[in-house]
Amino acid sequence: PLEMSAKKPVPFLRQVIPVRKKVQRDPRFDDLSGEYKPEIFMKTYSFLDSIKKQEKEMVQKQLKKCRNMEQKEKLQRLLNRMTQQEQAQRKQQKLRERELTLKRQQRELAKQGKKPFFLKK
């Protein structure tokens, strides 16, 4: 034959190189990504509040213009969900602020030499 065959016999003691499998990590649940701190998260992504506000206004405008009842119901549900999310966020913010003020007061009292009072969960 003019060409050599590509079918070479495999050697009996062949060298197998193990390939390392990539470990895929989800940063939401991975310990290497750090600890979740809501205060830092809120400061970092505070620009999203203005975007959400614009989206809410846009949905309200669409709701006023809409004639189709099915579309109107969808928009109304979306608007309700947005307002509920806003309220929940405000409630969480108030709770965090209250906890921070309580912690500050406890620190001040501890500096004055009084015994600290710890809240139970």
PDB file of N, CA, C and O in Angstrom, residues 32-104:
ATOM      1  N   LEU A  32     -15.840  30.136  49.944  1.00  0.00           N
ATOM      2  CA  LEU A  32     -14.703  30.930  49.476  1.00  0.00           C
ATOM      3  C   LEU A  32     -15.120  32.331  49.024  1.00  0.00           C
ATOM      4  O   LEU A  32     -14.288  33.216  48.903  1.00  0.00           O
ATOM      5  N   SER A  33     -16.393  32.516  48.752  1.00  0.00           N
ATOM      6  CA  SER A  33     -16.869  33.808  48.265  1.00  0.00           C
ATOM      7  C   SER A  33     -17.036  34.835  49.374  1.00  0.00           C
ATOM      8  O   SER A  33     -17.239  36.011  49.100  1.00  0.00           O
ATOM      9  N   GLY A  34     -16.975  34.410  50.605  1.00  0.00           N
ATOM     10  CA  GLY A  34     -17.089  35.359  51.712  1.00  0.00           C
ATOM     11  C   GLY A  34     -18.434  35.253  52.398  1.00  0.00           C
ATOM     12  O   GLY A  34     -19.277  34.426  52.082  1.00  0.00           O
ATOM     13  N   GLU A  35     -18.634  36.150  53.338  1.00  0.00           N
ATOM     14  CA  GLU A  35     -19.825  36.141  54.160  1.00  0.00           C
ATOM     15  C   GLU A  35     -20.816  37.168  53.636  1.00  0.00           C
ATOM     16  O   GLU A  35     -20.424  38.231  53.164  1.00  0.00           O
ATOM     17  N   TYR A  36     -22.101  36.861  53.698  1.00  0.00           N
ATOM     18  CA  TYR A  36     -23.136  37.788  53.257  1.00  0.00           C
ATOM     19  C   TYR A  36     -23.405  38.807  54.346  1.00  0.00           C
ATOM     20  O   TYR A  36     -23.777  38.461  55.469  1.00  0.00           O
ATOM     21  N   LYS A  37     -23.192  40.067  53.998  1.00  0.00           N
ATOM     22  CA  LYS A  37     -23.490  41.151  54.931  1.00  0.00           C
ATOM     23  C   LYS A  37     -24.489  42.081  54.252  1.00  0.00           C
ATOM     24  O   LYS A  37     -24.160  42.743  53.263  1.00  0.00           O
ATOM     25  N   PRO A  38     -25.721  42.121  54.764  1.00  0.00           N
ATOM     26  CA  PRO A  38     -26.765  42.893  54.076  1.00  0.00           C
ATOM     27  C   PRO A  38     -26.458  44.383  53.962  1.00  0.00           C
ATOM     28  O   PRO A  38     -26.835  45.017  52.972  1.00  0.00           O
ATOM     29  N   GLU A  39     -25.755  44.958  54.948  1.00  0.00           N
ATOM     30  CA  GLU A  39     -25.447  46.392  54.884  1.00  0.00           C
ATOM     31  C   GLU A  39     -24.543  46.697  53.689  1.00  0.00           C
ATOM     32  O   GLU A  39     -24.768  47.654  52.934  1.00  0.00           O
ATOM     33  N   ILE A  40     -23.523  45.868  53.523  1.00  0.00           N
ATOM     34  CA  ILE A  40     -22.589  46.075  52.415  1.00  0.00           C
ATOM     35  C   ILE A  40     -23.296  45.823  51.089  1.00  0.00           C
ATOM     36  O   ILE A  40     -23.097  46.555  50.111  1.00  0.00           O
ATOM     37  N   PHE A  41     -24.156  44.802  51.056  1.00  0.00           N
ATOM     38  CA  PHE A  41     -24.901  44.495  49.840  1.00  0.00           C
ATOM     39  C   PHE A  41     -25.782  45.663  49.442  1.00  0.00           C
ATOM     40  O   PHE A  41     -25.832  46.050  48.266  1.00  0.00           O
ATOM     41  N   MET A  42     -26.482  46.235  50.428  1.00  0.00           N
ATOM     42  CA  MET A  42     -27.379  47.356  50.133  1.00  0.00           C
ATOM     43  C   MET A  42     -26.606  48.579  49.644  1.00  0.00           C
ATOM     44  O   MET A  42     -27.061  49.290  48.758  1.00  0.00           O
ATOM     45  N   LYS A  43     -25.430  48.828  50.228  1.00  0.00           N
ATOM     46  CA  LYS A  43     -24.627  49.969  49.784  1.00  0.00           C
ATOM     47  C   LYS A  43     -24.089  49.749  48.381  1.00  0.00           C
ATOM     48  O   LYS A  43     -24.083  50.668  47.557  1.00  0.00           O
ATOM     49  N   THR A  44     -23.664  48.531  48.097  1.00  0.00           N
ATOM     50  CA  THR A  44     -23.070  48.236  46.797  1.00  0.00           C
ATOM     51  C   THR A  44     -24.106  48.307  45.677  1.00  0.00           C
ATOM     52  O   THR A  44     -23.820  48.845  44.613  1.00  0.00           O
ATOM     53  N   TYR A  45     -25.281  47.766  45.933  1.00  0.00           N
ATOM     54  CA  TYR A  45     -26.304  47.700  44.891  1.00  0.00           C
ATOM     55  C   TYR A  45     -27.432  48.703  45.117  1.00  0.00           C
ATOM     56  O   TYR A  45     -28.572  48.449  44.737  1.00  0.00           O
ATOM     57  N   SER A  46     -27.126  49.835  45.685  1.00  0.00           N
ATOM     58  CA  SER A  46     -28.153  50.852  45.923  1.00  0.00           C
ATOM     59  C   SER A  46     -28.632  51.496  44.617  1.00  0.00           C
ATOM     60  O   SER A  46     -29.732  52.032  44.553  1.00  0.00           O
ATOM     61  N   PHE A  47     -27.812  51.420  43.562  1.00  0.00           N
ATOM     62  CA  PHE A  47     -28.212  51.994  42.277  1.00  0.00           C
ATOM     63  C   PHE A  47     -29.415  51.251  41.684  1.00  0.00           C
ATOM     64  O   PHE A  47     -30.143  51.800  40.854  1.00  0.00           O
ATOM     65  N   LEU A  48     -29.669  50.037  42.127  1.00  0.00           N
ATOM     66  CA  LEU A  48     -30.800  49.274  41.605  1.00  0.00           C
ATOM     67  C   LEU A  48     -32.141  49.852  42.053  1.00  0.00           C
ATOM     68  O   LEU A  48     -33.157  49.665  41.379  1.00  0.00           O
ATOM     69  N   ASP A  49     -32.140  50.586  43.162  1.00  0.00           N
ATOM     70  CA  ASP A  49     -33.386  51.175  43.657  1.00  0.00           C
ATOM     71  C   ASP A  49     -33.962  52.167  42.649  1.00  0.00           C
ATOM     72  O   ASP A  49     -35.166  52.187  42.401  1.00  0.00           O
ATOM     73  N   SER A  50     -33.087  52.982  42.064  1.00  0.00           N
ATOM     74  CA  SER A  50     -33.573  53.958  41.074  1.00  0.00           C
ATOM     75  C   SER A  50     -34.091  53.249  39.823  1.00  0.00           C
ATOM     76  O   SER A  50     -35.101  53.657  39.243  1.00  0.00           O
ATOM     77  N   ILE A  51     -33.435  52.166  39.443  1.00  0.00           N
ATOM     78  CA  ILE A  51     -33.878  51.412  38.266  1.00  0.00           C
ATOM     79  C   ILE A  51     -35.238  50.768  38.543  1.00  0.00           C
ATOM     80  O   ILE A  51     -36.139  50.790  37.689  1.00  0.00           O
ATOM     81  N   LYS A  52     -35.406  50.226  39.742  1.00  0.00           N
ATOM     82  CA  LYS A  52     -36.687  49.622  40.108  1.00  0.00           C
ATOM     83  C   LYS A  52     -37.798  50.666  40.117  1.00  0.00           C
ATOM     84  O   LYS A  52     -38.933  50.392  39.707  1.00  0.00           O
ATOM     85  N   LYS A  53     -37.457  51.870  40.580  1.00  0.00           N
ATOM     86  CA  LYS A  53     -38.442  52.958  40.617  1.00  0.00           C
ATOM     87  C   LYS A  53     -38.898  53.313  39.200  1.00  0.00           C
ATOM     88  O   LYS A  53     -40.094  53.488  38.942  1.00  0.00           O
ATOM     89  N   GLN A  54     -37.938  53.396  38.279  1.00  0.00           N
ATOM     90  CA  GLN A  54     -38.274  53.696  36.885  1.00  0.00           C
ATOM     91  C   GLN A  54     -39.139  52.596  36.281  1.00  0.00           C
ATOM     92  O   GLN A  54     -40.109  52.878  35.563  1.00  0.00           O
ATOM     93  N   GLU A  55     -38.807  51.355  36.567  1.00  0.00           N
ATOM     94  CA  GLU A  55     -39.592  50.235  36.048  1.00  0.00           C
ATOM     95  C   GLU A  55     -41.016  50.268  36.585  1.00  0.00           C
ATOM     96  O   GLU A  55     -41.969  50.002  35.858  1.00  0.00           O
ATOM     97  N   LYS A  56     -41.155  50.627  37.859  1.00  0.00           N
ATOM     98  CA  LYS A  56     -42.488  50.693  38.464  1.00  0.00           C
ATOM     99  C   LYS A  56     -43.324  51.783  37.789  1.00  0.00           C
ATOM    100  O   LYS A  56     -44.503  51.573  37.483  1.00  0.00           O
ATOM    101  N   GLU A  57     -42.705  52.929  37.537  1.00  0.00           N
ATOM    102  CA  GLU A  57     -43.415  54.019  36.853  1.00  0.00           C
ATOM    103  C   GLU A  57     -43.818  53.598  35.437  1.00  0.00           C
ATOM    104  O   GLU A  57     -44.927  53.913  34.977  1.00  0.00           O
ATOM    105  N   MET A  58     -42.937  52.860  34.773  1.00  0.00           N
ATOM    106  CA  MET A  58     -43.225  52.399  33.424  1.00  0.00           C
ATOM    107  C   MET A  58     -44.407  51.420  33.434  1.00  0.00           C
ATOM    108  O   MET A  58     -45.300  51.497  32.577  1.00  0.00           O
ATOM    109  N   VAL A  59     -44.441  50.540  34.417  1.00  0.00           N
ATOM    110  CA  VAL A  59     -45.547  49.583  34.525  1.00  0.00           C
ATOM    111  C   VAL A  59     -46.852  50.322  34.811  1.00  0.00           C
ATOM    112  O   VAL A  59     -47.904  49.977  34.260  1.00  0.00           O
ATOM    113  N   GLN A  60     -46.789  51.355  35.645  1.00  0.00           N
ATOM    114  CA  GLN A  60     -47.992  52.135  35.947  1.00  0.00           C
ATOM    115  C   GLN A  60     -48.520  52.826  34.685  1.00  0.00           C
ATOM    116  O   GLN A  60     -49.730  52.848  34.443  1.00  0.00           O
ATOM    117  N   LYS A  61     -47.620  53.371  33.877  1.00  0.00           N
ATOM    118  CA  LYS A  61     -48.039  54.013  32.617  1.00  0.00           C
ATOM    119  C   LYS A  61     -48.664  53.000  31.667  1.00  0.00           C
ATOM    120  O   LYS A  61     -49.682  53.275  31.024  1.00  0.00           O
ATOM    121  N   GLN A  62     -48.056  51.816  31.579  1.00  0.00           N
ATOM    122  CA  GLN A  62     -48.603  50.775  30.711  1.00  0.00           C
ATOM    123  C   GLN A  62     -49.971  50.324  31.201  1.00  0.00           C
ATOM    124  O   GLN A  62     -50.870  50.037  30.400  1.00  0.00           O
ATOM    125  N   LEU A  63     -50.134  50.288  32.510  1.00  0.00           N
ATOM    126  CA  LEU A  63     -51.406  49.870  33.092  1.00  0.00           C
ATOM    127  C   LEU A  63     -52.518  50.858  32.739  1.00  0.00           C
ATOM    128  O   LEU A  63     -53.651  50.457  32.460  1.00  0.00           O
ATOM    129  N   LYS A  64     -52.194  52.141  32.727  1.00  0.00           N
ATOM    130  CA  LYS A  64     -53.195  53.152  32.370  1.00  0.00           C
ATOM    131  C   LYS A  64     -53.585  53.059  30.905  1.00  0.00           C
ATOM    132  O   LYS A  64     -54.741  53.247  30.540  1.00  0.00           O
ATOM    133  N   LYS A  65     -52.605  52.767  30.031  1.00  0.00           N
ATOM    134  CA  LYS A  65     -52.862  52.725  28.585  1.00  0.00           C
ATOM    135  C   LYS A  65     -53.508  51.423  28.128  1.00  0.00           C
ATOM    136  O   LYS A  65     -54.168  51.385  27.104  1.00  0.00           O
ATOM    137  N   CYS A  66     -53.328  50.367  28.895  1.00  0.00           N
ATOM    138  CA  CYS A  66     -53.734  49.026  28.480  1.00  0.00           C
ATOM    139  C   CYS A  66     -55.256  48.894  28.400  1.00  0.00           C
ATOM    140  O   CYS A  66     -55.985  49.376  29.266  1.00  0.00           O
ATOM    141  N   ARG A  67     -55.712  48.221  27.339  1.00  0.00           N
ATOM    142  CA  ARG A  67     -57.145  47.970  27.152  1.00  0.00           C
ATOM    143  C   ARG A  67     -57.481  46.490  27.364  1.00  0.00           C
ATOM    144  O   ARG A  67     -58.579  46.159  27.782  1.00  0.00           O
ATOM    145  N   ASN A  68     -56.529  45.614  27.072  1.00  0.00           N
ATOM    146  CA  ASN A  68     -56.755  44.179  27.198  1.00  0.00           C
ATOM    147  C   ASN A  68     -56.828  43.800  28.678  1.00  0.00           C
ATOM    148  O   ASN A  68     -55.951  44.135  29.456  1.00  0.00           O
ATOM    149  N   MET A  69     -57.899  43.070  29.037  1.00  0.00           N
ATOM    150  CA  MET A  69     -58.116  42.742  30.442  1.00  0.00           C
ATOM    151  C   MET A  69     -57.064  41.766  30.978  1.00  0.00           C
ATOM    152  O   MET A  69     -56.609  41.897  32.108  1.00  0.00           O
ATOM    153  N   GLU A  70     -56.666  40.782  30.167  1.00  0.00           N
ATOM    154  CA  GLU A  70     -55.657  39.819  30.616  1.00  0.00           C
ATOM    155  C   GLU A  70     -54.315  40.508  30.863  1.00  0.00           C
ATOM    156  O   GLU A  70     -53.659  40.262  31.877  1.00  0.00           O
ATOM    157  N   GLN A  71     -53.959  41.368  29.922  1.00  0.00           N
ATOM    158  CA  GLN A  71     -52.696  42.109  30.053  1.00  0.00           C
ATOM    159  C   GLN A  71     -52.770  43.050  31.265  1.00  0.00           C
ATOM    160  O   GLN A  71     -51.787  43.212  31.993  1.00  0.00           O
ATOM    161  N   LYS A  72     -53.948  43.624  31.459  1.00  0.00           N
ATOM    162  CA  LYS A  72     -54.133  44.543  32.585  1.00  0.00           C
ATOM    163  C   LYS A  72     -53.970  43.802  33.914  1.00  0.00           C
ATOM    164  O   LYS A  72     -53.338  44.322  34.847  1.00  0.00           O
ATOM    165  N   GLU A  73     -54.512  42.590  33.998  1.00  0.00           N
ATOM    166  CA  GLU A  73     -54.373  41.796  35.230  1.00  0.00           C
ATOM    167  C   GLU A  73     -52.913  41.442  35.487  1.00  0.00           C
ATOM    168  O   GLU A  73     -52.442  41.512  36.624  1.00  0.00           O
ATOM    169  N   LYS A  74     -52.193  41.075  34.436  1.00  0.00           N
ATOM    170  CA  LYS A  74     -50.773  40.746  34.573  1.00  0.00           C
ATOM    171  C   LYS A  74     -49.993  41.945  35.092  1.00  0.00           C
ATOM    172  O   LYS A  74     -49.169  41.828  36.009  1.00  0.00           O
ATOM    173  N   LEU A  75     -50.254  43.088  34.500  1.00  0.00           N
ATOM    174  CA  LEU A  75     -49.551  44.305  34.922  1.00  0.00           C
ATOM    175  C   LEU A  75     -49.909  44.674  36.354  1.00  0.00           C
ATOM    176  O   LEU A  75     -49.051  45.121  37.126  1.00  0.00           O
ATOM    177  N   GLN A  76     -51.168  44.470  36.723  1.00  0.00           N
ATOM    178  CA  GLN A  76     -51.601  44.789  38.090  1.00  0.00           C
ATOM    179  C   GLN A  76     -50.895  43.884  39.099  1.00  0.00           C
ATOM    180  O   GLN A  76     -50.435  44.343  40.145  1.00  0.00           O
ATOM    181  N   ARG A  77     -50.784  42.576  38.754  1.00  0.00           N
ATOM    182  CA  ARG A  77     -50.073  41.648  39.640  1.00  0.00           C
ATOM    183  C   ARG A  77     -48.601  42.037  39.777  1.00  0.00           C
ATOM    184  O   ARG A  77     -48.041  42.003  40.877  1.00  0.00           O
ATOM    185  N   LEU A  78     -48.000  42.423  38.646  1.00  0.00           N
ATOM    186  CA  LEU A  78     -46.603  42.841  38.667  1.00  0.00           C
ATOM    187  C   LEU A  78     -46.412  44.086  39.526  1.00  0.00           C
ATOM    188  O   LEU A  78     -45.472  44.172  40.328  1.00  0.00           O
ATOM    189  N   LEU A  79     -47.331  45.030  39.383  1.00  0.00           N
ATOM    190  CA  LEU A  79     -47.266  46.264  40.174  1.00  0.00           C
ATOM    191  C   LEU A  79     -47.431  45.964  41.663  1.00  0.00           C
ATOM    192  O   LEU A  79     -46.691  46.512  42.501  1.00  0.00           O
ATOM    193  N   ASN A  80     -48.359  45.081  41.996  1.00  0.00           N
ATOM    194  CA  ASN A  80     -48.555  44.691  43.405  1.00  0.00           C
ATOM    195  C   ASN A  80     -47.296  44.040  43.959  1.00  0.00           C
ATOM    196  O   ASN A  80     -46.883  44.323  45.087  1.00  0.00           O
ATOM    197  N   ARG A  81     -46.685  43.169  43.168  1.00  0.00           N
ATOM    198  CA  ARG A  81     -45.460  42.488  43.611  1.00  0.00           C
ATOM    199  C   ARG A  81     -44.342  43.502  43.853  1.00  0.00           C
ATOM    200  O   ARG A  81     -43.603  43.401  44.832  1.00  0.00           O
ATOM    201  N   MET A  82     -44.226  44.482  42.961  1.00  0.00           N
ATOM    202  CA  MET A  82     -43.180  45.510  43.119  1.00  0.00           C
ATOM    203  C   MET A  82     -43.398  46.314  44.391  1.00  0.00           C
ATOM    204  O   MET A  82     -42.445  46.578  45.133  1.00  0.00           O
ATOM    205  N   THR A  83     -44.648  46.689  44.651  1.00  0.00           N
ATOM    206  CA  THR A  83     -44.914  47.478  45.861  1.00  0.00           C
ATOM    207  C   THR A  83     -44.669  46.642  47.118  1.00  0.00           C
ATOM    208  O   THR A  83     -44.142  47.157  48.101  1.00  0.00           O
ATOM    209  N   GLN A  84     -45.023  45.352  47.072  1.00  0.00           N
ATOM    210  CA  GLN A  84     -44.766  44.489  48.222  1.00  0.00           C
ATOM    211  C   GLN A  84     -43.270  44.345  48.483  1.00  0.00           C
ATOM    212  O   GLN A  84     -42.832  44.360  49.633  1.00  0.00           O
ATOM    213  N   GLN A  85     -42.498  44.232  47.418  1.00  0.00           N
ATOM    214  CA  GLN A  85     -41.050  44.139  47.582  1.00  0.00           C
ATOM    215  C   GLN A  85     -40.480  45.413  48.189  1.00  0.00           C
ATOM    216  O   GLN A  85     -39.603  45.371  49.062  1.00  0.00           O
ATOM    217  N   GLU A  86     -40.983  46.558  47.738  1.00  0.00           N
ATOM    218  CA  GLU A  86     -40.537  47.841  48.303  1.00  0.00           C
ATOM    219  C   GLU A  86     -40.852  47.914  49.796  1.00  0.00           C
ATOM    220  O   GLU A  86     -40.016  48.328  50.596  1.00  0.00           O
ATOM    221  N   GLN A  87     -42.077  47.533  50.146  1.00  0.00           N
ATOM    222  CA  GLN A  87     -42.475  47.581  51.552  1.00  0.00           C
ATOM    223  C   GLN A  87     -41.631  46.645  52.412  1.00  0.00           C
ATOM    224  O   GLN A  87     -41.213  47.009  53.517  1.00  0.00           O
ATOM    225  N   ALA A  88     -41.373  45.452  51.895  1.00  0.00           N
ATOM    226  CA  ALA A  88     -40.554  44.500  52.638  1.00  0.00           C
ATOM    227  C   ALA A  88     -39.131  45.038  52.816  1.00  0.00           C
ATOM    228  O   ALA A  88     -38.531  44.896  53.887  1.00  0.00           O
ATOM    229  N   GLN A  89     -38.620  45.688  51.778  1.00  0.00           N
ATOM    230  CA  GLN A  89     -37.270  46.256  51.868  1.00  0.00           C
ATOM    231  C   GLN A  89     -37.219  47.382  52.898  1.00  0.00           C
ATOM    232  O   GLN A  89     -36.276  47.465  53.693  1.00  0.00           O
ATOM    233  N   ARG A  90     -38.242  48.240  52.897  1.00  0.00           N
ATOM    234  CA  ARG A  90     -38.294  49.324  53.881  1.00  0.00           C
ATOM    235  C   ARG A  90     -38.389  48.767  55.304  1.00  0.00           C
ATOM    236  O   ARG A  90     -37.741  49.272  56.228  1.00  0.00           O
ATOM    237  N   LYS A  91     -39.195  47.715  55.466  1.00  0.00           N
ATOM    238  CA  LYS A  91     -39.360  47.093  56.777  1.00  0.00           C
ATOM    239  C   LYS A  91     -38.034  46.517  57.277  1.00  0.00           C
ATOM    240  O   LYS A  91     -37.653  46.707  58.436  1.00  0.00           O
ATOM    241  N   GLN A  92     -37.309  45.829  56.378  1.00  0.00           N
ATOM    242  CA  GLN A  92     -36.007  45.275  56.738  1.00  0.00           C
ATOM    243  C   GLN A  92     -35.026  46.381  57.121  1.00  0.00           C
ATOM    244  O   GLN A  92     -34.259  46.250  58.078  1.00  0.00           O
ATOM    245  N   GLN A  93     -35.058  47.480  56.361  1.00  0.00           N
ATOM    246  CA  GLN A  93     -34.164  48.606  56.630  1.00  0.00           C
ATOM    247  C   GLN A  93     -34.447  49.203  58.003  1.00  0.00           C
ATOM    248  O   GLN A  93     -33.517  49.490  58.767  1.00  0.00           O
ATOM    249  N   LYS A  94     -35.738  49.365  58.339  1.00  0.00           N
ATOM    250  CA  LYS A  94     -36.099  49.902  59.647  1.00  0.00           C
ATOM    251  C   LYS A  94     -35.635  48.978  60.770  1.00  0.00           C
ATOM    252  O   LYS A  94     -35.131  49.433  61.792  1.00  0.00           O
ATOM    253  N   LEU A  95     -35.808  47.681  60.547  1.00  0.00           N
ATOM    254  CA  LEU A  95     -35.380  46.701  61.538  1.00  0.00           C
ATOM    255  C   LEU A  95     -33.872  46.761  61.752  1.00  0.00           C
ATOM    256  O   LEU A  95     -33.396  46.750  62.890  1.00  0.00           O
ATOM    257  N   ARG A  96     -33.110  46.870  60.652  1.00  0.00           N
ATOM    258  CA  ARG A  96     -31.643  46.979  60.766  1.00  0.00           C
ATOM    259  C   ARG A  96     -31.237  48.239  61.506  1.00  0.00           C
ATOM    260  O   ARG A  96     -30.347  48.215  62.355  1.00  0.00           O
ATOM    261  N   GLU A  97     -31.904  49.354  61.187  1.00  0.00           N
ATOM    262  CA  GLU A  97     -31.581  50.617  61.854  1.00  0.00           C
ATOM    263  C   GLU A  97     -31.882  50.527  63.356  1.00  0.00           C
ATOM    264  O   GLU A  97     -31.100  51.001  64.178  1.00  0.00           O
ATOM    265  N   ARG A  98     -33.004  49.896  63.707  1.00  0.00           N
ATOM    266  CA  ARG A  98     -33.371  49.748  65.111  1.00  0.00           C
ATOM    267  C   ARG A  98     -32.323  48.900  65.846  1.00  0.00           C
ATOM    268  O   ARG A  98     -31.908  49.241  66.956  1.00  0.00           O
ATOM    269  N   GLU A  99     -31.887  47.808  65.197  1.00  0.00           N
ATOM    270  CA  GLU A  99     -30.864  46.960  65.810  1.00  0.00           C
ATOM    271  C   GLU A  99     -29.553  47.712  65.984  1.00  0.00           C
ATOM    272  O   GLU A  99     -28.881  47.574  67.007  1.00  0.00           O
ATOM    273  N   LEU A 100     -29.187  48.519  64.978  1.00  0.00           N
ATOM    274  CA  LEU A 100     -27.945  49.299  65.069  1.00  0.00           C
ATOM    275  C   LEU A 100     -28.003  50.303  66.206  1.00  0.00           C
ATOM    276  O   LEU A 100     -27.035  50.468  66.955  1.00  0.00           O
ATOM    277  N   THR A 101     -29.146  50.991  66.359  1.00  0.00           N
ATOM    278  CA  THR A 101     -29.261  51.966  67.442  1.00  0.00           C
ATOM    279  C   THR A 101     -29.198  51.274  68.802  1.00  0.00           C
ATOM    280  O   THR A 101     -28.575  51.781  69.724  1.00  0.00           O
ATOM    281  N   LEU A 102     -29.829  50.094  68.890  1.00  0.00           N
ATOM    282  CA  LEU A 102     -29.784  49.338  70.140  1.00  0.00           C
ATOM    283  C   LEU A 102     -28.352  48.923  70.477  1.00  0.00           C
ATOM    284  O   LEU A 102     -27.905  49.040  71.622  1.00  0.00           O
ATOM    285  N   LYS A 103     -27.622  48.467  69.458  1.00  0.00           N
ATOM    286  CA  LYS A 103     -26.220  48.070  69.677  1.00  0.00           C
ATOM    287  C   LYS A 103     -25.375  49.262  70.112  1.00  0.00           C
ATOM    288  O   LYS A 103     -24.525  49.146  71.007  1.00  0.00           O
ATOM    289  N   ARG A 104     -25.610  50.415  69.496  1.00  0.00           N
ATOM    290  CA  ARG A 104     -24.855  51.619  69.876  1.00  0.00           C
ATOM    291  C   ARG A 104     -25.124  51.995  71.328  1.00  0.00           C
ATOM    292  O   ARG A 104     -24.199  52.345  72.080  1.00  0.00           O
TER     293      ARG A 104
END
